[in-house]
Amino acid sequence: GENVEQHPSTLSVQEGDSAVIKCTYSDSASNYFPWYKQELGKGPQLIIDIRSNVGEKKDQRIAVTLNKTAKHFSLHITETQPEDSAVYFCAPRPPYNQGGKLIFGQGTELSVKP
Amino acid sequence: NAGVTQTPKFRVLKTGQSMTLLCAQDMNHEYMYWYRQDPGMGLRLIHYSVGEGTTAKGEVPDGYNVSRLKKQNFLLGLESAAPSQTSVYFCASRATSGGGEQFFGPGTRLTVL
């Protein structure tokens, strides 16, 4: 099965700085790489995802980059704002996964200080 | 569209009591999931369903049962609650086609004394 590790577990940045969270996975067959954001007291919500035939994807201030050879992908947030403060989860998924199950990383708590 | 809703939002049980958590979705999704979230451990899959009348075990199924009698509802049951089941429970749903996005409910905070 898939082993997933996220680093760092906590990250504190000043407003306007950039933040990078890295997710390492073990199953080389994984072909879908999403990032979820969980605000306090709410369920996780997908913010960006990438498939294995693409190396990078951007959506305004957030981006995801994929290194299939090294088996890791990263979430990049630029010009951070206080509303970016949340817990972020990666959840890589292999194609043979029945039911589209996700295996989540342990989470990274991002704190953006004004 | 309400999306995914969960009932109740909070519950306190005594050891040995039973209860059922209800998840409902109005997006006509085939797939539904139950997760538990504990501090420092991310979300772990308890059970899931790939369609009405089907259920399957996830990563941590022991002590839980599920049923999917109607496509829009997914029930999670605890027959004899234990303190180790104190957690926040999230339900999610997903369409079979398109991207792999799972839509999550707001969660149920369960405390077992």
PDB file of C-alpha atoms in Angstrom:
ATOM      1  CA  GLY A   1       0.000   0.000   0.000  1.00  0.00           C
ATOM      2  CA  GLU A   2       0.856   3.663  -0.221  1.00  0.00           C
ATOM      3  CA  ASN A   3       3.023   5.253   2.487  1.00  0.00           C
ATOM      4  CA  VAL A   4       2.689   9.023   2.620  1.00  0.00           C
ATOM      5  CA  GLU A   5       4.803  11.531   4.516  1.00  0.00           C
ATOM      6  CA  GLN A   6       4.415  15.285   4.699  1.00  0.00           C
ATOM      7  CA  HIS A   7       7.015  17.825   5.755  1.00  0.00           C
ATOM      8  CA  PRO A   8       7.068  20.018   7.678  1.00  0.00           C
ATOM      9  CA  SER A   9       4.356  19.188  10.203  1.00  0.00           C
ATOM     10  CA  THR A  10       4.072  22.864  11.179  1.00  0.00           C
ATOM     11  CA  LEU A  11       5.054  25.960   9.237  1.00  0.00           C
ATOM     12  CA  SER A  12       4.903  29.587  10.325  1.00  0.00           C
ATOM     13  CA  VAL A  13       5.437  32.419   7.825  1.00  0.00           C
ATOM     14  CA  GLN A  14       4.959  36.174   7.708  1.00  0.00           C
ATOM     15  CA  GLU A  15       2.167  37.540   5.573  1.00  0.00           C
ATOM     16  CA  GLY A  16       3.416  38.029   2.042  1.00  0.00           C
ATOM     17  CA  ASP A  17       6.093  35.328   2.257  1.00  0.00           C
ATOM     18  CA  SER A  18       5.953  32.043   0.353  1.00  0.00           C
ATOM     19  CA  ALA A  19       5.212  28.629   1.862  1.00  0.00           C
ATOM     20  CA  VAL A  20       6.211  25.217   0.542  1.00  0.00           C
ATOM     21  CA  ILE A  21       4.924  21.852   1.780  1.00  0.00           C
ATOM     22  CA  LYS A  22       6.397  18.601   0.511  1.00  0.00           C
ATOM     23  CA  CYS A  23       4.685  15.222   0.220  1.00  0.00           C
ATOM     24  CA  THR A  24       6.645  12.005  -0.298  1.00  0.00           C
ATOM     25  CA  TYR A  25       4.915   8.803  -1.405  1.00  0.00           C
ATOM     26  CA  SER A  26       6.031   5.204  -1.861  1.00  0.00           C
ATOM     27  CA  ASP A  27       3.878   3.744  -4.663  1.00  0.00           C
ATOM     28  CA  SER A  28       5.469   4.571  -8.031  1.00  0.00           C
ATOM     29  CA  ALA A  29       2.167   3.691  -9.760  1.00  0.00           C
ATOM     30  CA  SER A  30       0.389   6.687  -8.170  1.00  0.00           C
ATOM     31  CA  ASN A  31      -0.967   8.964 -10.867  1.00  0.00           C
ATOM     32  CA  TYR A  32      -3.226  11.445  -9.073  1.00  0.00           C
ATOM     33  CA  PHE A  33      -1.852  14.015  -6.617  1.00  0.00           C
ATOM     34  CA  PRO A  34      -4.298  16.292  -4.766  1.00  0.00           C
ATOM     35  CA  TRP A  35      -3.870  18.819  -1.992  1.00  0.00           C
ATOM     36  CA  TYR A  36      -6.663  19.490   0.487  1.00  0.00           C
ATOM     37  CA  LYS A  37      -7.069  22.471   2.831  1.00  0.00           C
ATOM     38  CA  GLN A  38      -8.849  22.112   6.157  1.00  0.00           C
ATOM     39  CA  GLU A  39      -9.899  25.235   7.999  1.00  0.00           C
ATOM     40  CA  LEU A  40     -10.631  25.092  11.710  1.00  0.00           C
ATOM     41  CA  GLY A  41     -13.897  23.293  12.446  1.00  0.00           C
ATOM     42  CA  LYS A  42     -14.546  22.327   8.828  1.00  0.00           C
ATOM     43  CA  GLY A  43     -14.068  19.374   6.533  1.00  0.00           C
ATOM     44  CA  PRO A  44     -11.138  19.259   4.068  1.00  0.00           C
ATOM     45  CA  GLN A  45     -11.601  20.903   0.679  1.00  0.00           C
ATOM     46  CA  LEU A  46      -9.682  20.252  -2.523  1.00  0.00           C
ATOM     47  CA  ILE A  47      -7.588  23.255  -3.530  1.00  0.00           C
ATOM     48  CA  ILE A  48      -5.460  21.894  -6.361  1.00  0.00           C
ATOM     49  CA  ASP A  49      -4.595  18.589  -7.962  1.00  0.00           C
ATOM     50  CA  ILE A  50      -2.274  17.290 -10.665  1.00  0.00           C
ATOM     51  CA  ARG A  51      -2.031  14.133 -12.765  1.00  0.00           C
ATOM     52  CA  SER A  52       1.154  12.270 -13.528  1.00  0.00           C
ATOM     53  CA  ASN A  53       1.426  13.454 -17.136  1.00  0.00           C
ATOM     54  CA  VAL A  54       1.880  17.050 -15.931  1.00  0.00           C
ATOM     55  CA  GLY A  55       4.897  18.422 -14.044  1.00  0.00           C
ATOM     56  CA  GLU A  56       3.383  21.627 -12.676  1.00  0.00           C
ATOM     57  CA  LYS A  57       0.001  23.276 -12.302  1.00  0.00           C
ATOM     58  CA  LYS A  58      -0.842  26.782 -11.115  1.00  0.00           C
ATOM     59  CA  ASP A  59      -4.021  28.418  -9.894  1.00  0.00           C
ATOM     60  CA  GLN A  60      -3.500  32.046  -8.911  1.00  0.00           C
ATOM     61  CA  ARG A  61      -1.314  32.027  -5.770  1.00  0.00           C
ATOM     62  CA  ILE A  62      -1.090  28.267  -5.388  1.00  0.00           C
ATOM     63  CA  ALA A  63       0.858  25.746  -7.440  1.00  0.00           C
ATOM     64  CA  VAL A  64       1.716  22.076  -7.291  1.00  0.00           C
ATOM     65  CA  THR A  65       4.903  20.552  -8.695  1.00  0.00           C
ATOM     66  CA  LEU A  66       5.505  16.855  -9.256  1.00  0.00           C
ATOM     67  CA  ASN A  67       8.747  14.890  -9.342  1.00  0.00           C
ATOM     68  CA  LYS A  68       7.758  11.337 -10.294  1.00  0.00           C
ATOM     69  CA  THR A  69      11.334  10.077 -10.339  1.00  0.00           C
ATOM     70  CA  ALA A  70      11.903  11.097  -6.728  1.00  0.00           C
ATOM     71  CA  LYS A  71       8.299  10.277  -5.788  1.00  0.00           C
ATOM     72  CA  HIS A  72       7.377  13.577  -4.231  1.00  0.00           C
ATOM     73  CA  PHE A  73       5.123  16.518  -4.973  1.00  0.00           C
ATOM     74  CA  SER A  74       4.942  19.928  -3.370  1.00  0.00           C
ATOM     75  CA  LEU A  75       2.402  22.630  -2.649  1.00  0.00           C
ATOM     76  CA  HIS A  76       3.579  26.203  -3.189  1.00  0.00           C
ATOM     77  CA  ILE A  77       1.680  29.195  -1.837  1.00  0.00           C
ATOM     78  CA  THR A  78       2.963  32.647  -2.801  1.00  0.00           C
ATOM     79  CA  GLU A  79       2.081  36.001  -1.242  1.00  0.00           C
ATOM     80  CA  THR A  80       0.560  34.278   1.760  1.00  0.00           C
ATOM     81  CA  GLN A  81      -2.391  35.844   3.523  1.00  0.00           C
ATOM     82  CA  PRO A  82      -3.873  35.235   7.003  1.00  0.00           C
ATOM     83  CA  GLU A  83      -6.764  33.331   5.416  1.00  0.00           C
ATOM     84  CA  ASP A  84      -4.245  30.760   4.150  1.00  0.00           C
ATOM     85  CA  SER A  85      -3.803  29.644   7.771  1.00  0.00           C
ATOM     86  CA  ALA A  86      -5.120  26.065   7.879  1.00  0.00           C
ATOM     87  CA  VAL A  87      -4.030  22.434   7.855  1.00  0.00           C
ATOM     88  CA  TYR A  88      -2.981  21.108   4.441  1.00  0.00           C
ATOM     89  CA  PHE A  89      -3.101  17.444   3.440  1.00  0.00           C
ATOM     90  CA  CYS A  90      -1.683  15.597   0.468  1.00  0.00           C
ATOM     91  CA  ALA A  91      -3.364  12.370  -0.691  1.00  0.00           C
ATOM     92  CA  PRO A  92      -1.600  10.587  -3.603  1.00  0.00           C
ATOM     93  CA  ARG A  93      -3.593   7.815  -5.289  1.00  0.00           C
ATOM     94  CA  PRO A  94      -2.620   4.863  -7.515  1.00  0.00           C
ATOM     95  CA  PRO A  95      -4.805   3.871 -10.520  1.00  0.00           C
ATOM     96  CA  TYR A  96      -5.634   0.385  -9.212  1.00  0.00           C
ATOM     97  CA  ASN A  97      -7.282   1.830  -6.129  1.00  0.00           C
ATOM     98  CA  GLN A  98     -10.855   0.490  -5.967  1.00  0.00           C
ATOM     99  CA  GLY A  99     -13.405   3.130  -5.052  1.00  0.00           C
ATOM    100  CA  GLY A 100     -11.002   6.038  -5.505  1.00  0.00           C
ATOM    101  CA  LYS A 101      -9.786   5.783  -1.925  1.00  0.00           C
ATOM    102  CA  LEU A 102      -7.357   8.437  -0.701  1.00  0.00           C
ATOM    103  CA  ILE A 103      -4.497   7.851   1.737  1.00  0.00           C
ATOM    104  CA  PHE A 104      -3.861  11.149   3.484  1.00  0.00           C
ATOM    105  CA  GLY A 105      -0.589  12.456   4.803  1.00  0.00           C
ATOM    106  CA  GLN A 106      -0.397  13.507   8.447  1.00  0.00           C
ATOM    107  CA  GLY A 107      -1.051  17.152   7.612  1.00  0.00           C
ATOM    108  CA  THR A 108       0.891  20.420   7.770  1.00  0.00           C
ATOM    109  CA  GLU A 109      -0.381  23.217   9.970  1.00  0.00           C
ATOM    110  CA  LEU A 110       0.344  26.516   8.249  1.00  0.00           C
ATOM    111  CA  SER A 111       0.201  29.722  10.272  1.00  0.00           C
ATOM    112  CA  VAL A 112       0.422  33.061   8.458  1.00  0.00           C
ATOM    113  CA  LYS A 113       1.248  35.920  10.807  1.00  0.00           C
ATOM    114  CA  PRO A 114       0.000  39.393   9.853  1.00  0.00           C
TER     115      PRO A 114
ATOM    116  CA  ASN B   1     -27.392  22.268  -3.091  1.00  0.00           C
ATOM    117  CA  ALA B   2     -26.506  21.377   0.487  1.00  0.00           C
ATOM    118  CA  GLY B   3     -23.584  19.181  -0.616  1.00  0.00           C
ATOM    119  CA  VAL B   4     -22.630  16.698   2.101  1.00  0.00           C
ATOM    120  CA  THR B   5     -24.368  16.958   5.461  1.00  0.00           C
ATOM    121  CA  GLN B   6     -23.704  15.055   8.683  1.00  0.00           C
ATOM    122  CA  THR B   7     -25.924  14.419  11.688  1.00  0.00           C
ATOM    123  CA  PRO B   8     -25.333  14.997  14.575  1.00  0.00           C
ATOM    124  CA  LYS B   9     -22.599  17.646  14.895  1.00  0.00           C
ATOM    125  CA  PHE B  10     -21.630  16.647  18.434  1.00  0.00           C
ATOM    126  CA  ARG B  11     -22.308  13.623  20.601  1.00  0.00           C
ATOM    127  CA  VAL B  12     -21.146  12.312  23.969  1.00  0.00           C
ATOM    128  CA  LEU B  13     -21.503   8.600  24.671  1.00  0.00           C
ATOM    129  CA  LYS B  14     -20.729   6.369  27.594  1.00  0.00           C
ATOM    130  CA  THR B  15     -18.595   3.269  27.058  1.00  0.00           C
ATOM    131  CA  GLY B  16     -20.734   0.449  25.711  1.00  0.00           C
ATOM    132  CA  GLN B  17     -23.474   2.639  24.242  1.00  0.00           C
ATOM    133  CA  SER B  18     -24.383   2.489  20.593  1.00  0.00           C
ATOM    134  CA  MET B  19     -25.118   5.184  18.050  1.00  0.00           C
ATOM    135  CA  THR B  20     -25.478   5.854  14.343  1.00  0.00           C
ATOM    136  CA  LEU B  21     -23.984   8.740  12.401  1.00  0.00           C
ATOM    137  CA  LEU B  22     -25.856   9.820   9.295  1.00  0.00           C
ATOM    138  CA  CYS B  23     -24.281  11.203   6.136  1.00  0.00           C
ATOM    139  CA  ALA B  24     -26.385  12.546   3.283  1.00  0.00           C
ATOM    140  CA  GLN B  25     -25.348  13.936  -0.102  1.00  0.00           C
ATOM    141  CA  ASP B  26     -27.464  15.587  -2.767  1.00  0.00           C
ATOM    142  CA  MET B  27     -24.958  15.439  -5.659  1.00  0.00           C
ATOM    143  CA  ASN B  28     -25.993  11.976  -6.916  1.00  0.00           C
ATOM    144  CA  HIS B  29     -22.496  10.646  -6.187  1.00  0.00           C
ATOM    145  CA  GLU B  30     -21.839   6.923  -6.402  1.00  0.00           C
ATOM    146  CA  TYR B  31     -18.918   6.775  -3.989  1.00  0.00           C
ATOM    147  CA  MET B  32     -19.143   7.587  -0.296  1.00  0.00           C
ATOM    148  CA  TYR B  33     -16.593   7.358   2.519  1.00  0.00           C
ATOM    149  CA  TRP B  34     -16.288   7.533   6.294  1.00  0.00           C
ATOM    150  CA  TYR B  35     -13.046   8.824   7.838  1.00  0.00           C
ATOM    151  CA  ARG B  36     -11.890   9.487  11.356  1.00  0.00           C
ATOM    152  CA  GLN B  37      -9.476  12.272  12.231  1.00  0.00           C
ATOM    153  CA  ASP B  38      -7.248  12.151  15.280  1.00  0.00           C
ATOM    154  CA  PRO B  39      -4.583  14.701  16.267  1.00  0.00           C
ATOM    155  CA  GLY B  40      -1.337  14.219  14.341  1.00  0.00           C
ATOM    156  CA  MET B  41      -2.694  11.304  12.305  1.00  0.00           C
ATOM    157  CA  GLY B  42      -4.446  12.897   9.387  1.00  0.00           C
ATOM    158  CA  LEU B  43      -7.636  11.260   8.116  1.00  0.00           C
ATOM    159  CA  ARG B  44      -7.956   7.504   8.140  1.00  0.00           C
ATOM    160  CA  LEU B  45     -10.541   5.630   6.092  1.00  0.00           C
ATOM    161  CA  ILE B  46     -12.979   3.500   8.112  1.00  0.00           C
ATOM    162  CA  HIS B  47     -15.371   2.133   5.447  1.00  0.00           C
ATOM    163  CA  TYR B  48     -16.451   3.142   1.982  1.00  0.00           C
ATOM    164  CA  SER B  49     -19.122   2.374  -0.596  1.00  0.00           C
ATOM    165  CA  VAL B  50     -18.952   2.304  -4.398  1.00  0.00           C
ATOM    166  CA  GLY B  51     -22.707   2.311  -4.858  1.00  0.00           C
ATOM    167  CA  GLU B  52     -26.104   1.717  -3.308  1.00  0.00           C
ATOM    168  CA  GLY B  53     -26.166  -1.604  -1.445  1.00  0.00           C
ATOM    169  CA  THR B  54     -22.364  -1.989  -1.375  1.00  0.00           C
ATOM    170  CA  THR B  55     -19.849  -1.434   1.410  1.00  0.00           C
ATOM    171  CA  ALA B  56     -16.165  -2.247   1.893  1.00  0.00           C
ATOM    172  CA  LYS B  57     -13.576  -2.003   4.655  1.00  0.00           C
ATOM    173  CA  GLY B  58     -11.029   0.755   4.772  1.00  0.00           C
ATOM    174  CA  GLU B  59      -7.877   1.188   6.805  1.00  0.00           C
ATOM    175  CA  VAL B  60      -9.426   1.116  10.336  1.00  0.00           C
ATOM    176  CA  PRO B  61     -12.797  -0.747  10.182  1.00  0.00           C
ATOM    177  CA  ASP B  62     -12.783  -2.536  13.542  1.00  0.00           C
ATOM    178  CA  GLY B  63     -15.601  -1.532  15.899  1.00  0.00           C
ATOM    179  CA  TYR B  64     -17.673   0.103  13.136  1.00  0.00           C
ATOM    180  CA  ASN B  65     -20.402  -1.027  10.754  1.00  0.00           C
ATOM    181  CA  VAL B  66     -21.902   0.796   7.777  1.00  0.00           C
ATOM    182  CA  SER B  67     -24.918   0.598   5.523  1.00  0.00           C
ATOM    183  CA  ARG B  68     -25.830   2.190   2.171  1.00  0.00           C
ATOM    184  CA  LEU B  69     -29.489   1.359   1.664  1.00  0.00           C
ATOM    185  CA  LYS B  70     -30.120   4.515  -0.358  1.00  0.00           C
ATOM    186  CA  LYS B  71     -27.703   6.108  -2.792  1.00  0.00           C
ATOM    187  CA  GLN B  72     -27.778   9.476  -1.039  1.00  0.00           C
ATOM    188  CA  ASN B  73     -27.219   8.142   2.513  1.00  0.00           C
ATOM    189  CA  PHE B  74     -24.288   6.412   4.191  1.00  0.00           C
ATOM    190  CA  LEU B  75     -24.681   5.386   7.839  1.00  0.00           C
ATOM    191  CA  LEU B  76     -21.864   4.679  10.281  1.00  0.00           C
ATOM    192  CA  GLY B  77     -22.711   2.620  13.359  1.00  0.00           C
ATOM    193  CA  LEU B  78     -20.898   2.028  16.604  1.00  0.00           C
ATOM    194  CA  GLU B  79     -22.404  -1.013  18.337  1.00  0.00           C
ATOM    195  CA  SER B  80     -20.479  -0.745  21.620  1.00  0.00           C
ATOM    196  CA  ALA B  81     -18.568   2.520  21.895  1.00  0.00           C
ATOM    197  CA  ALA B  82     -15.067   2.580  23.396  1.00  0.00           C
ATOM    198  CA  PRO B  83     -12.949   5.565  24.524  1.00  0.00           C
ATOM    199  CA  SER B  84     -10.557   4.803  21.625  1.00  0.00           C
ATOM    200  CA  GLN B  85     -13.372   5.819  19.267  1.00  0.00           C
ATOM    201  CA  THR B  86     -13.307   9.390  20.549  1.00  0.00           C
ATOM    202  CA  SER B  87     -12.557  11.303  17.369  1.00  0.00           C
ATOM    203  CA  VAL B  88     -13.901  13.628  14.709  1.00  0.00           C
ATOM    204  CA  TYR B  89     -15.726  11.729  11.980  1.00  0.00           C
ATOM    205  CA  PHE B  90     -15.956  12.985   8.414  1.00  0.00           C
ATOM    206  CA  CYS B  91     -18.089  11.731   5.594  1.00  0.00           C
ATOM    207  CA  ALA B  92     -17.201  12.370   1.958  1.00  0.00           C
ATOM    208  CA  SER B  93     -18.628  11.612  -1.463  1.00  0.00           C
ATOM    209  CA  ARG B  94     -17.277  11.476  -5.009  1.00  0.00           C
ATOM    210  CA  ALA B  95     -18.532  11.109  -8.523  1.00  0.00           C
ATOM    211  CA  THR B  96     -17.300   8.147 -10.577  1.00  0.00           C
ATOM    212  CA  SER B  97     -16.351  10.281 -13.553  1.00  0.00           C
ATOM    213  CA  GLY B  98     -14.372  13.474 -13.941  1.00  0.00           C
ATOM    214  CA  GLY B  99     -11.631  14.326 -11.477  1.00  0.00           C
ATOM    215  CA  GLY B 100     -10.934  12.559  -8.214  1.00  0.00           C
ATOM    216  CA  GLU B 101     -12.253  15.262  -5.904  1.00  0.00           C
ATOM    217  CA  GLN B 102     -13.902  14.121  -2.712  1.00  0.00           C
ATOM    218  CA  PHE B 103     -16.461  16.456  -1.126  1.00  0.00           C
ATOM    219  CA  PHE B 104     -16.446  16.449   2.659  1.00  0.00           C
ATOM    220  CA  GLY B 105     -19.129  17.098   5.231  1.00  0.00           C
ATOM    221  CA  PRO B 106     -18.590  19.384   8.254  1.00  0.00           C
ATOM    222  CA  GLY B 107     -17.770  16.532  10.636  1.00  0.00           C
ATOM    223  CA  THR B 108     -19.173  14.978  13.815  1.00  0.00           C
ATOM    224  CA  ARG B 109     -17.249  15.335  17.057  1.00  0.00           C
ATOM    225  CA  LEU B 110     -17.750  12.200  19.153  1.00  0.00           C
ATOM    226  CA  THR B 111     -16.576  11.784  22.732  1.00  0.00           C
ATOM    227  CA  VAL B 112     -16.784   8.406  24.462  1.00  0.00           C
ATOM    228  CA  LEU B 113     -16.425   8.562  28.236  1.00  0.00           C
TER     229      LEU B 113
END
